[in-house]
Amino acid sequence: MIVLGIESSCDETAAALVRDDGLIVSDVVASQVKLHAPFGGVVPELASRAHMRNLVPVLEQALGEDGLDKVDAIAVTNGPGLVGALLVGVQAAKAMAMVRGLPLVGVNHLVGHLLSVALHREGEPHTAPEMPFIALVASGGHTALYEVRGSEDVEQLGQTRDDAAGEAFDKVAKLLGLGYPGGPRIDALAAKGEAGRVPLPRPMKRRSSLDFSFSGLKTAVAQQVRERGVPEDDAGLADFCASFQSVVITSLVDKSIAACKQRKVPRLVITGGVAANRGLRALAAERCAREGIEAFLPPPRTCTDNAAMIAYAGACRLRQRGDDDGLGLPIFSRSPILGAKPGSAASKRYRSMRLPRE
Ligand code: KG4
Ligand code: ZN
């Protein structure tokens, strides 16, 4: 089965063809980073308009000469995300499904990230973890830990109480005058600096909680900048970035390993845009090796927003459920998993992963 995936929940317009075993046939992403950079963050109305401009060319490129002839089903992100942005992808998916009589399935963007570890390209080794596995999703909009027992059986173990990790990178980069998006810039500078030179608070050190918090850290950075200004020399700026990055990635890795231990699951997947961070990848690999945990770090292109992960999650959903969502597929701006505590009614309801039908 070949599934066409469409992703337009935030600032990437993406389309991909994926076989139901996770093999990527095509994978096209049009980024809007340059469009939003002058504003220091994503502007929802501009994002929706850019999706409208970009979606057809992106689809044409992903589908190639055969168009929809070889497509067996369509999967589209229907939440969480920016409502106007989601609508562009969902309406296009509905139109194609209706015209060609194809099954249509809605995919939770976060589930796409969680299952993306099974994606692979021709000629590349296929190293997906067996289930269950623990997964950390750290991106610009989300930071949360999950136990993934099956493609339709996911439990949220913890989440950020305030800012997402990527958001903290972006806000701190803005305070330091480094531009948007901040993650890659802080990552590059941190590689040249020494962590610990700038004293910063370690958030949520309490062992038992699997929640994160990054807003206190951001406030501490803002206070330092207010009192002492942005370091003027390159070495000082690099040390600042290294110190900030070290606090964030230590928190992410500590909590991820604690989740593996609490659940007695020795497999950890790290994904989302922040998983592209070189410091995080190195620290996770080192700490997991020490703790006897197998670490799965998909390539950065798979970690950041893309449509291949949506196509694959859609294929899993179709296989598991055997029916599609049809043209009544709704969109939702907030995820039903966010805020669901382990064992809570919301978390149990989420297990079936059936999105609300209206
Ligand atoms: O998953 P993603 O592409 O989009 C969503 O937010 O869903 O993640 C984007 C986030 C941004 O906040 C960006 O600054 C961060 O991921 N990011 C990084 C790196 N590359 C991207 N953060 C730290 N280090 C990086 N190398
Ligand atoms: Zn994402």
Coordinates of C-alpha atoms and ligand atoms in Angstrom, one line a residue:
M1 CA 0.0 0.0 0.0
I2 CA 1.3 3.5 -0.9
V3 CA 0.0 6.4 1.2
L4 CA 0.1 10.0 0.3
G5 CA 0.8 12.1 3.4
I6 CA 0.1 15.8 3.7
E7 CA 1.3 18.1 6.5
S8 CA 0.4 21.8 7.0
S9 CA -0.1 22.2 10.8
C10 CA 2.5 25.0 11.3
D11 CA 5.1 26.5 9.0
E12 CA 6.1 23.6 6.8
T13 CA 4.1 22.6 3.7
A14 CA 4.9 19.0 3.1
A15 CA 3.8 16.0 1.0
A16 CA 5.2 12.5 0.8
L17 CA 4.6 9.1 -0.6
V18 CA 5.4 6.2 1.8
R19 CA 4.9 2.4 1.6
D20 CA 3.1 0.9 4.5
D21 CA 6.4 -0.7 5.8
G22 CA 7.8 2.8 6.3
L23 CA 9.9 3.1 3.0
I24 CA 9.9 6.7 1.8
V25 CA 9.2 6.9 -1.9
S26 CA 9.2 10.7 -2.1
D27 CA 9.4 13.4 0.6
V28 CA 9.0 17.1 -0.2
V29 CA 9.1 19.9 2.4
A30 CA 8.7 23.7 1.7
S31 CA 9.8 25.6 4.7
Q32 CA 8.4 29.0 5.6
V33 CA 11.3 29.9 7.9
K34 CA 12.4 32.9 5.9
L35 CA 8.9 34.3 5.7
H36 CA 8.4 34.3 9.5
A37 CA 12.1 35.2 10.5
P38 CA 11.5 39.0 10.5
F39 CA 8.7 38.5 13.1
G40 CA 10.7 36.2 15.4
G41 CA 8.0 33.5 15.3
V42 CA 5.3 32.0 13.1
V43 CA 2.5 34.4 12.1
P44 CA -0.6 32.3 11.6
E45 CA -2.3 34.3 8.8
L46 CA 1.0 34.4 6.8
A47 CA 1.4 30.7 7.4
S48 CA -2.0 29.8 6.0
R49 CA -1.5 32.0 2.9
A50 CA 1.9 30.4 2.2
H51 CA 0.4 26.9 2.5
M52 CA -2.2 27.9 -0.1
R53 CA 0.6 29.0 -2.5
N54 CA 2.9 26.1 -1.8
L55 CA 0.7 23.1 -1.5
V56 CA -0.1 22.3 -5.1
P57 CA 3.6 22.6 -6.3
V58 CA 4.7 20.5 -3.3
L59 CA 2.1 17.9 -4.1
E60 CA 3.0 17.8 -7.7
Q61 CA 6.6 17.2 -6.8
A62 CA 5.9 14.5 -4.3
L63 CA 3.5 12.7 -6.7
G64 CA 5.7 12.9 -9.8
E65 CA 4.5 11.8 -13.2
D66 CA 2.1 9.2 -12.0
G67 CA 0.0 11.7 -10.1
L68 CA -2.5 9.9 -7.9
D69 CA -2.5 6.7 -10.0
K70 CA -0.3 4.7 -7.5
V71 CA -1.8 6.2 -4.4
D72 CA -3.9 3.8 -2.3
A73 CA -4.9 6.1 0.5
I74 CA -4.5 9.7 1.7
A75 CA -3.4 10.7 5.3
V76 CA -3.4 14.3 6.5
T77 CA -2.5 16.0 9.7
N78 CA -5.8 17.2 11.2
G79 CA -4.4 18.5 14.5
P80 CA -3.0 19.8 16.7
G81 CA -1.8 23.0 15.0
L82 CA -2.9 26.4 13.6
V83 CA -6.5 26.1 12.5
G84 CA -6.1 28.1 9.2
A85 CA -2.9 26.2 8.4
L86 CA -4.5 22.8 9.1
L87 CA -7.5 23.7 6.9
V88 CA -5.4 24.1 3.8
G89 CA -4.0 20.5 4.0
V90 CA -7.3 18.9 5.1
Q91 CA -9.4 20.6 2.4
A92 CA -6.9 19.5 -0.3
A93 CA -6.9 16.0 1.1
K94 CA -10.7 15.8 1.1
A95 CA -10.9 17.1 -2.5
M96 CA -8.4 14.5 -3.8
A97 CA -10.0 11.7 -1.8
M98 CA -13.5 12.6 -3.1
V99 CA -12.4 12.9 -6.8
R100 CA -10.5 9.7 -6.8
G101 CA -12.6 7.7 -4.3
L102 CA -9.6 7.1 -2.0
P103 CA -9.7 6.3 1.7
L104 CA -8.9 9.4 3.8
V105 CA -7.4 9.2 7.3
G106 CA -6.7 12.0 9.8
V107 CA -3.4 11.9 11.7
N108 CA -2.5 13.5 15.0
H109 CA 0.7 15.4 14.3
L110 CA 2.4 14.2 17.5
V111 CA 1.6 10.5 16.7
G112 CA 3.3 11.2 13.3
H113 CA 6.5 12.3 15.2
L114 CA 6.2 9.3 17.6
L115 CA 6.1 6.7 14.7
S116 CA 8.6 8.5 12.5
V117 CA 11.3 6.3 13.8
A118 CA 10.1 3.5 11.6
L119 CA 10.7 5.5 8.4
H120 CA 13.6 4.6 6.2
R121 CA 15.0 5.3 2.7
E122 CA 16.0 2.9 -0.1
G123 CA 19.4 1.4 0.6
E124 CA 19.5 2.6 4.3
P125 CA 19.4 0.2 7.2
H126 CA 16.0 -0.2 8.8
T127 CA 16.6 0.2 12.6
A128 CA 13.1 0.8 14.1
P129 CA 12.8 -0.2 17.8
E130 CA 10.5 -3.0 18.9
M131 CA 7.6 -1.9 21.0
P132 CA 7.1 -0.7 23.7
F133 CA 9.5 2.2 23.5
I134 CA 9.8 5.5 25.4
A135 CA 9.7 8.6 23.1
L136 CA 10.6 12.2 23.8
V137 CA 9.1 14.7 21.3
A138 CA 10.8 18.0 21.7
S139 CA 9.9 20.6 19.1
G140 CA 8.9 24.3 18.8
G141 CA 5.3 23.6 20.0
H142 CA 5.6 20.5 22.1
T143 CA 7.8 18.8 24.7
A144 CA 6.5 15.6 26.1
L145 CA 7.4 12.0 27.0
Y146 CA 5.3 9.0 25.9
E147 CA 5.3 5.2 26.2
V148 CA 4.4 3.8 22.8
R149 CA 3.0 0.3 23.0
G150 CA 1.5 0.2 19.6
S151 CA 0.6 2.6 16.8
E152 CA -2.8 3.0 18.4
D153 CA -1.7 2.6 22.0
V154 CA 0.2 5.6 23.3
E155 CA 0.4 7.0 26.9
Q156 CA 1.6 10.4 27.8
L157 CA 4.0 10.3 30.8
G158 CA 4.9 13.9 31.2
Q159 CA 5.0 17.2 29.4
T160 CA 6.2 20.8 29.7
R161 CA 4.3 22.9 32.2
D162 CA 5.1 26.0 30.2
D163 CA 7.4 26.6 27.2
A164 CA 8.4 23.9 24.8
A165 CA 12.1 23.2 24.5
G166 CA 12.3 24.6 21.0
E167 CA 10.4 27.7 22.1
A168 CA 13.0 28.2 24.8
F169 CA 15.8 27.9 22.3
D170 CA 14.0 30.4 20.0
K171 CA 13.2 32.9 22.8
V172 CA 16.8 32.8 24.2
A173 CA 18.2 33.3 20.8
K174 CA 16.0 36.3 20.4
L175 CA 17.3 37.7 23.7
L176 CA 20.9 37.2 22.5
G177 CA 20.1 38.8 19.2
L178 CA 20.8 35.6 17.2
G179 CA 17.6 35.7 15.0
Y180 CA 15.0 33.0 14.3
P181 CA 14.8 30.0 14.5
G182 CA 17.2 30.0 17.4
G183 CA 17.8 26.3 17.9
P184 CA 20.3 25.8 15.0
R185 CA 22.2 29.0 15.9
I186 CA 22.6 28.3 19.6
D187 CA 23.6 24.7 18.6
A188 CA 26.4 26.0 16.4
L189 CA 27.7 28.5 18.9
A190 CA 27.4 26.1 21.8
A191 CA 29.8 23.7 20.0
K192 CA 32.5 26.3 20.4
G193 CA 31.8 27.3 24.0
E194 CA 32.2 25.8 27.5
A195 CA 29.1 24.8 29.4
G196 CA 28.8 25.9 33.1
R197 CA 30.6 29.2 32.6
V198 CA 27.3 31.1 33.0
P199 CA 25.4 30.0 36.1
L200 CA 21.8 29.2 35.2
P201 CA 19.0 27.3 37.2
R202 CA 18.4 23.6 36.5
P203 CA 14.6 23.2 36.0
M204 CA 12.4 20.4 37.5
K205 CA 15.2 18.5 39.1
R206 CA 12.7 16.6 41.3
R207 CA 13.2 13.0 40.3
S208 CA 9.7 11.5 40.3
S209 CA 8.0 14.0 38.0
L210 CA 8.4 13.4 34.3
D211 CA 7.3 17.0 33.5
F212 CA 9.5 19.7 32.1
S213 CA 9.7 23.5 32.7
F214 CA 11.7 26.0 30.7
S215 CA 10.2 29.4 31.4
G216 CA 12.2 30.0 34.6
L217 CA 15.4 29.3 32.7
K218 CA 14.3 31.8 30.0
T219 CA 13.6 34.4 32.7
A220 CA 17.0 33.8 34.3
V221 CA 18.6 34.4 30.8
A222 CA 16.6 37.6 30.4
Q223 CA 17.7 38.8 33.8
Q224 CA 21.4 38.2 33.0
V225 CA 21.1 40.0 29.7
R226 CA 19.3 42.9 31.4
E227 CA 22.0 43.2 34.1
R228 CA 25.2 42.4 32.1
G229 CA 24.1 42.8 28.5
V230 CA 24.7 40.3 25.7
P231 CA 28.4 39.1 25.7
E232 CA 30.2 41.2 23.1
D233 CA 33.1 38.8 22.3
D234 CA 32.6 35.5 20.4
A235 CA 34.0 33.4 23.2
G236 CA 31.6 34.9 25.8
L237 CA 28.6 34.4 23.5
A238 CA 29.6 30.8 22.8
D239 CA 30.0 30.1 26.6
F240 CA 26.5 31.6 27.2
C241 CA 25.0 29.4 24.5
A242 CA 26.8 26.3 25.7
S243 CA 25.6 27.0 29.3
F244 CA 22.0 27.5 28.3
Q245 CA 22.0 24.5 25.9
S246 CA 23.5 22.2 28.5
V247 CA 20.8 23.0 31.0
V248 CA 18.0 22.2 28.5
I249 CA 19.5 19.0 27.1
T250 CA 20.4 17.7 30.5
S251 CA 16.8 18.1 31.6
L252 CA 15.5 16.4 28.5
V253 CA 17.9 13.5 28.8
D254 CA 17.5 13.1 32.6
K255 CA 13.7 12.9 32.3
S256 CA 13.8 10.6 29.3
I257 CA 16.1 8.1 31.1
A258 CA 14.0 8.4 34.2
A259 CA 10.9 7.4 32.1
C260 CA 12.8 4.4 30.7
K261 CA 13.6 3.3 34.2
Q262 CA 10.2 3.9 35.7
R263 CA 8.5 2.0 32.9
K264 CA 11.3 -0.6 32.7
V265 CA 11.6 0.0 28.9
P266 CA 15.2 0.0 27.7
R267 CA 14.5 1.7 24.4
L268 CA 14.4 5.5 23.9
V269 CA 13.4 7.4 20.8
I270 CA 14.1 11.2 20.6
T271 CA 12.4 13.2 17.9
G272 CA 10.9 16.6 17.0
G273 CA 12.9 19.6 15.8
V274 CA 15.1 19.9 18.9
A275 CA 16.3 16.3 18.3
A276 CA 18.5 17.8 15.5
N277 CA 20.6 19.4 18.3
R278 CA 24.1 17.9 18.2
G279 CA 24.7 18.4 21.9
L280 CA 21.4 16.6 22.7
R281 CA 22.3 13.7 20.4
A282 CA 25.7 13.3 21.8
L283 CA 24.5 13.4 25.5
A284 CA 21.6 11.0 24.8
A285 CA 23.9 8.5 23.1
E286 CA 26.5 8.7 25.9
R287 CA 24.0 8.5 28.8
C288 CA 21.9 5.7 27.2
A289 CA 25.0 3.6 26.5
R290 CA 26.0 4.0 30.2
E291 CA 22.5 3.0 31.4
G292 CA 22.0 0.0 29.0
I293 CA 19.3 1.8 27.1
E294 CA 19.1 1.5 23.3
A295 CA 18.9 5.0 21.8
F296 CA 17.1 5.7 18.5
L297 CA 17.9 9.1 17.0
P298 CA 16.3 9.4 13.6
P299 CA 18.2 11.7 11.1
P300 CA 17.4 15.4 11.6
R301 CA 15.2 15.5 8.4
T302 CA 13.0 12.9 9.9
C303 CA 12.9 14.7 13.3
T304 CA 11.6 18.0 12.0
D305 CA 8.2 18.5 10.5
N306 CA 7.6 16.4 7.4
A307 CA 4.8 14.5 5.6
A308 CA 6.4 11.1 5.5
M309 CA 5.7 10.6 9.2
I310 CA 2.1 11.5 8.6
A311 CA 1.8 9.1 5.7
Y312 CA 3.3 6.3 7.8
A313 CA 1.1 7.0 10.8
G314 CA -1.9 7.1 8.5
A315 CA -0.9 3.7 7.0
C316 CA -0.7 2.2 10.6
R317 CA -4.1 3.7 11.5
L318 CA -5.7 2.2 8.4
R319 CA -4.2 -1.2 9.0
Q320 CA -5.2 -1.2 12.6
R321 CA -8.7 0.1 12.2
G322 CA -9.6 -1.2 8.8
D323 CA -11.8 1.9 8.0
D324 CA -11.1 5.5 7.1
D325 CA -12.4 8.8 8.5
G326 CA -14.3 9.8 5.3
L327 CA -15.0 13.3 4.1
G328 CA -16.5 14.4 7.5
L329 CA -12.9 14.4 8.9
P330 CA -12.8 17.3 11.5
I331 CA -9.8 19.4 12.5
F332 CA -8.7 20.2 16.0
S333 CA -6.3 22.8 17.2
R334 CA -5.3 21.2 20.5
S335 CA -4.2 17.6 21.0
P336 CA -6.5 15.3 23.0
I337 CA -3.3 13.9 24.6
L338 CA -1.9 17.1 25.9
G339 CA -2.6 17.3 29.6
A340 CA -3.7 13.7 29.8
K341 CA -2.0 12.2 32.8
P342 CA -1.1 8.5 33.0
G343 CA -4.1 6.5 34.1
S344 CA -6.5 9.4 33.8
A345 CA -9.8 9.1 31.9
A346 CA -8.4 11.4 29.2
S347 CA -5.3 9.2 28.8
K348 CA -7.4 6.0 28.5
R349 CA -9.7 7.7 26.0
Y350 CA -6.7 8.7 24.0
R351 CA -5.5 5.1 23.8
S352 CA -8.0 4.2 21.1
M353 CA -6.7 7.3 19.3
R354 CA -10.0 7.9 17.6
L355 CA -10.3 11.6 17.0
P356 CA -13.5 13.2 18.0
R357 CA -16.1 13.0 15.2
E358 CA -18.5 16.0 14.9
Ligands
KG4_1 O1 9.5 19.9 14.9 P1 9.8 21.2 14.4 O2 10.4 21.3 13.0 O3 8.5 22.1 14.3 C1 7.5 22.1 15.3 O4 7.7 23.0 16.2 O5 6.6 21.3 15.3 O6 10.7 22.0 15.4 C2 11.1 23.3 15.3 C3 11.9 23.7 16.6 C4 12.3 25.2 16.6 O7 12.0 25.7 17.9 C5 13.8 25.2 16.4 O8 14.5 26.2 17.0 C6 14.1 23.8 17.0 O9 13.1 23.0 16.6 N1 15.4 23.3 16.5 C7 16.5 23.1 17.2 C8 17.5 22.7 16.3 N2 17.0 22.7 15.1 C9 15.7 23.0 15.2 N3 16.7 23.3 18.5 C10 18.0 23.0 19.0 N4 19.0 22.7 18.2 C11 18.8 22.5 16.9 N5 19.9 22.1 16.1
ZN2 ZN 6.2 18.9 14.8

